[in-house]
């Protein structure tokens, strides 16, 4: 696992604001609390996420999605994954009529931006919900689990935890895992890049992933305790 | 596994045209061969996919994406998955300067549209490439593997293969598997819906999925032999 | 007139679902009943249509309109024509607060897709409205006429009924007629392609068109009686 | 026929610039000559048209299409009709590598904007092509015919020529005719509004339309002679 | 200052309709009164503006923004300026629940289209508001000031008032001024084109601008008196 | 003037990367060098800017422009201003065939984001151009001036330098100044918010603005010397 850092209160306006780093990957995750449920749902609240990459977070400048007039398929896929993962940690009915929006903006990319976003976004979400609880806007505790995410892959024939950009670009297979504090799975997304992977390889990846998740859950707890 | 049917030559213009059914789910997969590589790639060909759902393929009418002016995140996620999966069965450098586009249009939906699309799309793709080989446009055989896809999930506490719409809507966890003829994985995409799933559950799902994939690979071979 | 076939109940979810064929042209027409009137109209219901062409319905693959982010001028022109024509057969005030949406999706194109869509869409609309009447959602019968559509043109100097793609591409003039069971006109849309057409030519085209319409009205009646 | 006026040279930059009035309907038609053929055509030139309505050309303000981010179906249908009609008067191969774009912008609307646009656009197009001929950019004369357009309809049970807004809004049937100097048809577009129209009614409308077209062709000739 | 002309009642439907000319620049300004406030504001009315340039208002044809699917940054900047400027002359709370929309469409461009639009738009707005006052829709007089706009710049080393297109294209610095009848500033927008401008140059430009504004205010008063 | 901080090298991929703070306003400015000139220009390079605000940079969450499918008029106005201002400091012909894109993304907003963006963007641009000079991609020094920007306004009747959000929201008049090291103006953009401002007030604002610009130019020099 690369060096992990979780800095809370990185910006001042958001109810939760976290700068998360996995090595050189740096993602600003803000959690915004708004008093409105989603249009298509009568009762209870909602947790949703949006993801963006600053144009020059990467080696070569990417086109700004706002200027292009649409979000790429990759962006949409990632933000759907983040939202789905974070909802797995929340009892939506206990959220009342609140929507929590997690904005994950990548300031610097070096592999694993989506897993960093989920891991940091969880902390921002907890901060925002706790702020609402402190102000008595929400009763009880809607957070009913802890989740974190990590990437694993096979690079140069060996299983690797938390791939950086170079490893990710050359890996034979790449998997993103979202797991909870009980060691159970929220999401398993594995893709063969070069060659199809065998059941034994899958098992190895799940093993090292679980270990990485353990470290991340610990880092989240330390950060939340430190506030 | 629900009843599977793979009808080749369903429409007359496309180089490959397959109507695939998994139970009441019916997807028209056409493969179009065009002499052009992708703009961002100097050598070799490309395989890509597009996915669409006819507005009334579903219980209630969905809005037409062309009229809304954009494809939903779900649509983009699915078509990216189909394209990625089918590329895993093809040696792109052997495709020459050809692009094969697989259009998967759902005529009737009852769960598993993406896995049916991958399974049927594979057959349409083989037909289109074989047609080009017969016309000597492509030398050698760019197809270097066989792939199929199936969904598995946990419904009412029990593992279920090839979920229909009712099962899918109520399942506790839902996984799409793309595998090849060697029993290796191309894609593993599992999502907890109700509760996080345990390692043992994951293993059970992979076991029944592999069995379903075996049946689908057999159905593909029969269909291709029947031409 | 090419061989005409009208298959009802082609898909299972829609209130009306018809696969119509004029020769090799095949259009799936579904009619969806929704309890809402149009926003701009206080009383009575509405009938509207949407048209789409699957990317590989044609000789060469057309770009998917959903991916391009807009419907072409041709698509809009056609769906406006279909909607206007079908509304001429319905007493909108008797529809109550219902909107019937006719989706016409071309599975295979060989000339005359819009006339096939109108002819098949009429049958789908009748089925949807009758289903609503059977469920007592609508009282009385809002259908107050029967309509069908056919193309006519001058090809190689001779008037031709129901042009296929080859004829349509080379015709000197091309006309779409929508008529009712009384032999009166709902729409007359004639366009000179090669040379301007004379009044006598127009008259000849209207004569053969009326004959074709007669056959189509008969085919509709048979299909509806067969249900 | 309402009072017709055709003022050439209404604005100074365009190669052809005509303010055409049919009664209170006023349309500014400019013809722009650009040295480029259309992308999809190897040889010869092209004639195309664009149509717009100023937001307050009408009784109540319409939304600006540029602000809405798309042209309505009605706008596209009209500009396709104008372009198709004007092309019928031009030998495109004699245009060389030039594209003539006719912009028809409605300053004030009172019925018949598309027929006024075609009639005035023809004069603007002739002016632009003649200017190019005078500058020896084009040899020979690509104009091989004269065309004009008029609307006819049945209002209060009687055939009416050149309907104004009030008549158009209440007519039972509405037809746009584009004809040439030989009295032949370029376009016939008739739509039943209230009731389906009979063959005899169609004939009556064609008769009075032909008379109106005669007057418009004369007005065009006078305007062009007056330059 | 080039010759200025302000023609009221140029079109018949709008509550205020002005054709304003600054030399060869001609802009049609219509003011539309609608009974609705802006969505984001509880009380009082609103004044807003939209700007457009007909495609061939300029030397070479510009692409139609409606066809391109968006307004350019320049268009948006100009219409925001026009709206902001005109609001400075109106007591919005006295407007009641009315929105006045000023549409400024450039028929012919020769420099200074935005300043002509503001100057003519003011007159159209006054006409529309006076019409509403005459109909007792609005009590009191929401117009609490008079404003006009002019461009100034340094061309060939000398300060120039009301630049035409040639001067504007070659100027070293370009400034748009919006001022009221008291000689105070509503907007000052100066941009160095070739070289940065000194404080003395700025002062000179403000001096000649104030003189031009005086003439424009007088022309507005004459036009309004002449109604 | 609020506390100003200019941190170079804030992210690692961009040729120039600056985090600029004016009080609590924090903007990340990256400069990207790409070997391509603009399409519409034969010789020489180009400098352009894009601006964005992270959704939760503000008190309440703003909608993400990429998700909305377009940049607001405000965003476009600001990025045009930034680009225009920075180009005034560069000899474009000396840039060769390079385009420098300055991305200004607001991480936290508290008034003055555009002036901070220009001031920080200048430093990022100098870094990117110097990097290219060090790599001998560019000969000579295209930077021919130094520029900075500040806002000034009248708040509670008194002139204020570098307004924060609270001051900006309540000011009577608001002006953005871009000036160079000689004390000359690149841009002057003043807007009356509450009441029109007098010539003396304008003069006072220009005086305090010049003083603020002096401090900013000094801060830029210190930052650049510190590299």
mmCIF file with all atom_site columns, C-alpha atoms in Angstrom, chain A residues 56, chain F residues 6-11 14-20 27-33 47 82 86 90 100-104 116-132 143 147 220 223-224:
data_model
loop_
_atom_site.group_PDB
_atom_site.id
_atom_site.type_symbol
_atom_site.label_atom_id
_atom_site.label_alt_id
_atom_site.label_comp_id
_atom_site.label_asym_id
_atom_site.label_entity_id
_atom_site.label_seq_id
_atom_site.pdbx_PDB_ins_code
_atom_site.Cartn_x
_atom_site.Cartn_y
_atom_site.Cartn_z
_atom_site.occupancy
_atom_site.B_iso_or_equiv
_atom_site.pdbx_formal_charge
_atom_site.auth_seq_id
_atom_site.auth_comp_id
_atom_site.auth_asym_id
_atom_site.auth_atom_id
_atom_site.pdbx_PDB_model_num
ATOM 1  C CA . UNK A 1 56  ? -4.136 18.862 -15.778 1.00 0.00 ? 56  UNK A CA 1
ATOM 2  C CA . UNK F 2 6   ? 1.579  32.103 -4.297  1.00 0.00 ? 6   UNK F CA 1
ATOM 3  C CA . UNK F 2 7   ? 2.772  28.479 -4.060  1.00 0.00 ? 7   UNK F CA 1
ATOM 4  C CA . UNK F 2 8   ? 4.559  27.111 -7.115  1.00 0.00 ? 8   UNK F CA 1
ATOM 5  C CA . UNK F 2 9   ? 4.767  23.441 -7.999  1.00 0.00 ? 9   UNK F CA 1
ATOM 6  C CA . UNK F 2 10  ? 1.507  22.605 -6.222  1.00 0.00 ? 10  UNK F CA 1
ATOM 7  C CA . UNK F 2 11  ? 0.857  19.612 -8.506  1.00 0.00 ? 11  UNK F CA 1
ATOM 8  C CA . UNK F 2 14  ? 1.721  20.476 -15.257 1.00 0.00 ? 14  UNK F CA 1
ATOM 9  C CA . UNK F 2 15  ? 4.554  22.533 -16.724 1.00 0.00 ? 15  UNK F CA 1
ATOM 10 C CA . UNK F 2 16  ? 3.423  25.314 -14.398 1.00 0.00 ? 16  UNK F CA 1
ATOM 11 C CA . UNK F 2 17  ? 1.287  24.728 -11.299 1.00 0.00 ? 17  UNK F CA 1
ATOM 12 C CA . UNK F 2 18  ? 0.443  27.447 -8.804  1.00 0.00 ? 18  UNK F CA 1
ATOM 13 C CA . UNK F 2 19  ? -1.882 27.567 -5.812  1.00 0.00 ? 19  UNK F CA 1
ATOM 14 C CA . UNK F 2 20  ? -2.760 31.209 -5.322  1.00 0.00 ? 20  UNK F CA 1
ATOM 15 C CA . UNK F 2 27  ? -7.376 28.915 -6.931  1.00 0.00 ? 27  UNK F CA 1
ATOM 16 C CA . UNK F 2 28  ? -5.286 26.182 -8.509  1.00 0.00 ? 28  UNK F CA 1
ATOM 17 C CA . UNK F 2 29  ? -3.742 27.514 -11.731 1.00 0.00 ? 29  UNK F CA 1
ATOM 18 C CA . UNK F 2 30  ? -1.980 25.050 -14.009 1.00 0.00 ? 30  UNK F CA 1
ATOM 19 C CA . UNK F 2 31  ? -0.255 25.953 -17.260 1.00 0.00 ? 31  UNK F CA 1
ATOM 20 C CA . UNK F 2 32  ? -0.043 23.253 -19.931 1.00 0.00 ? 32  UNK F CA 1
ATOM 21 C CA . UNK F 2 33  ? 2.203  23.534 -22.946 1.00 0.00 ? 33  UNK F CA 1
ATOM 22 C CA . UNK F 2 47  ? -2.419 31.528 -24.803 1.00 0.00 ? 47  UNK F CA 1
ATOM 23 C CA . UNK F 2 82  ? -8.235 35.600 -18.034 1.00 0.00 ? 82  UNK F CA 1
ATOM 24 C CA . UNK F 2 86  ? -2.517 36.860 -20.019 1.00 0.00 ? 86  UNK F CA 1
ATOM 25 C CA . UNK F 2 90  ? 3.142  37.496 -24.146 1.00 0.00 ? 90  UNK F CA 1
ATOM 26 C CA . UNK F 2 100 ? -0.294 27.464 -23.396 1.00 0.00 ? 100 UNK F CA 1
ATOM 27 C CA . UNK F 2 101 ? -3.557 26.622 -21.642 1.00 0.00 ? 101 UNK F CA 1
ATOM 28 C CA . UNK F 2 102 ? -4.079 28.061 -18.196 1.00 0.00 ? 102 UNK F CA 1
ATOM 29 C CA . UNK F 2 103 ? -6.629 26.104 -16.169 1.00 0.00 ? 103 UNK F CA 1
ATOM 30 C CA . UNK F 2 104 ? -7.913 28.037 -13.195 1.00 0.00 ? 104 UNK F CA 1
ATOM 31 C CA . UNK F 2 116 ? -6.609 35.668 -8.111  1.00 0.00 ? 116 UNK F CA 1
ATOM 32 C CA . UNK F 2 117 ? -6.776 33.443 -11.188 1.00 0.00 ? 117 UNK F CA 1
ATOM 33 C CA . UNK F 2 118 ? -5.125 36.080 -13.400 1.00 0.00 ? 118 UNK F CA 1
ATOM 34 C CA . UNK F 2 119 ? -2.466 36.841 -10.816 1.00 0.00 ? 119 UNK F CA 1
ATOM 35 C CA . UNK F 2 120 ? -1.628 33.199 -10.132 1.00 0.00 ? 120 UNK F CA 1
ATOM 36 C CA . UNK F 2 121 ? -2.120 32.175 -13.754 1.00 0.00 ? 121 UNK F CA 1
ATOM 37 C CA . UNK F 2 122 ? 0.594  34.629 -14.764 1.00 0.00 ? 122 UNK F CA 1
ATOM 38 C CA . UNK F 2 123 ? 3.112  32.827 -12.548 1.00 0.00 ? 123 UNK F CA 1
ATOM 39 C CA . UNK F 2 124 ? 2.068  29.397 -13.834 1.00 0.00 ? 124 UNK F CA 1
ATOM 40 C CA . UNK F 2 125 ? 2.398  30.649 -17.403 1.00 0.00 ? 125 UNK F CA 1
ATOM 41 C CA . UNK F 2 126 ? 5.878  32.016 -16.786 1.00 0.00 ? 126 UNK F CA 1
ATOM 42 C CA . UNK F 2 127 ? 6.924  28.689 -15.269 1.00 0.00 ? 127 UNK F CA 1
ATOM 43 C CA . UNK F 2 128 ? 5.580  26.726 -18.233 1.00 0.00 ? 128 UNK F CA 1
ATOM 44 C CA . UNK F 2 129 ? 7.262  28.992 -20.763 1.00 0.00 ? 129 UNK F CA 1
ATOM 45 C CA . UNK F 2 130 ? 10.540 28.959 -18.862 1.00 0.00 ? 130 UNK F CA 1
ATOM 46 C CA . UNK F 2 131 ? 10.406 25.160 -18.750 1.00 0.00 ? 131 UNK F CA 1
ATOM 47 C CA . UNK F 2 132 ? 10.034 25.122 -22.525 1.00 0.00 ? 132 UNK F CA 1
ATOM 48 C CA . UNK F 2 143 ? 7.142  36.996 -21.892 1.00 0.00 ? 143 UNK F CA 1
ATOM 49 C CA . UNK F 2 147 ? 0.540  41.603 -15.184 1.00 0.00 ? 147 UNK F CA 1
ATOM 50 C CA . UNK F 2 220 ? 4.691  37.436 -8.078  1.00 0.00 ? 220 UNK F CA 1
ATOM 51 C CA . UNK F 2 223 ? 7.448  33.753 -5.847  1.00 0.00 ? 223 UNK F CA 1
ATOM 52 C CA . UNK F 2 224 ? 9.247  33.510 -9.175  1.00 0.00 ? 224 UNK F CA 1
#
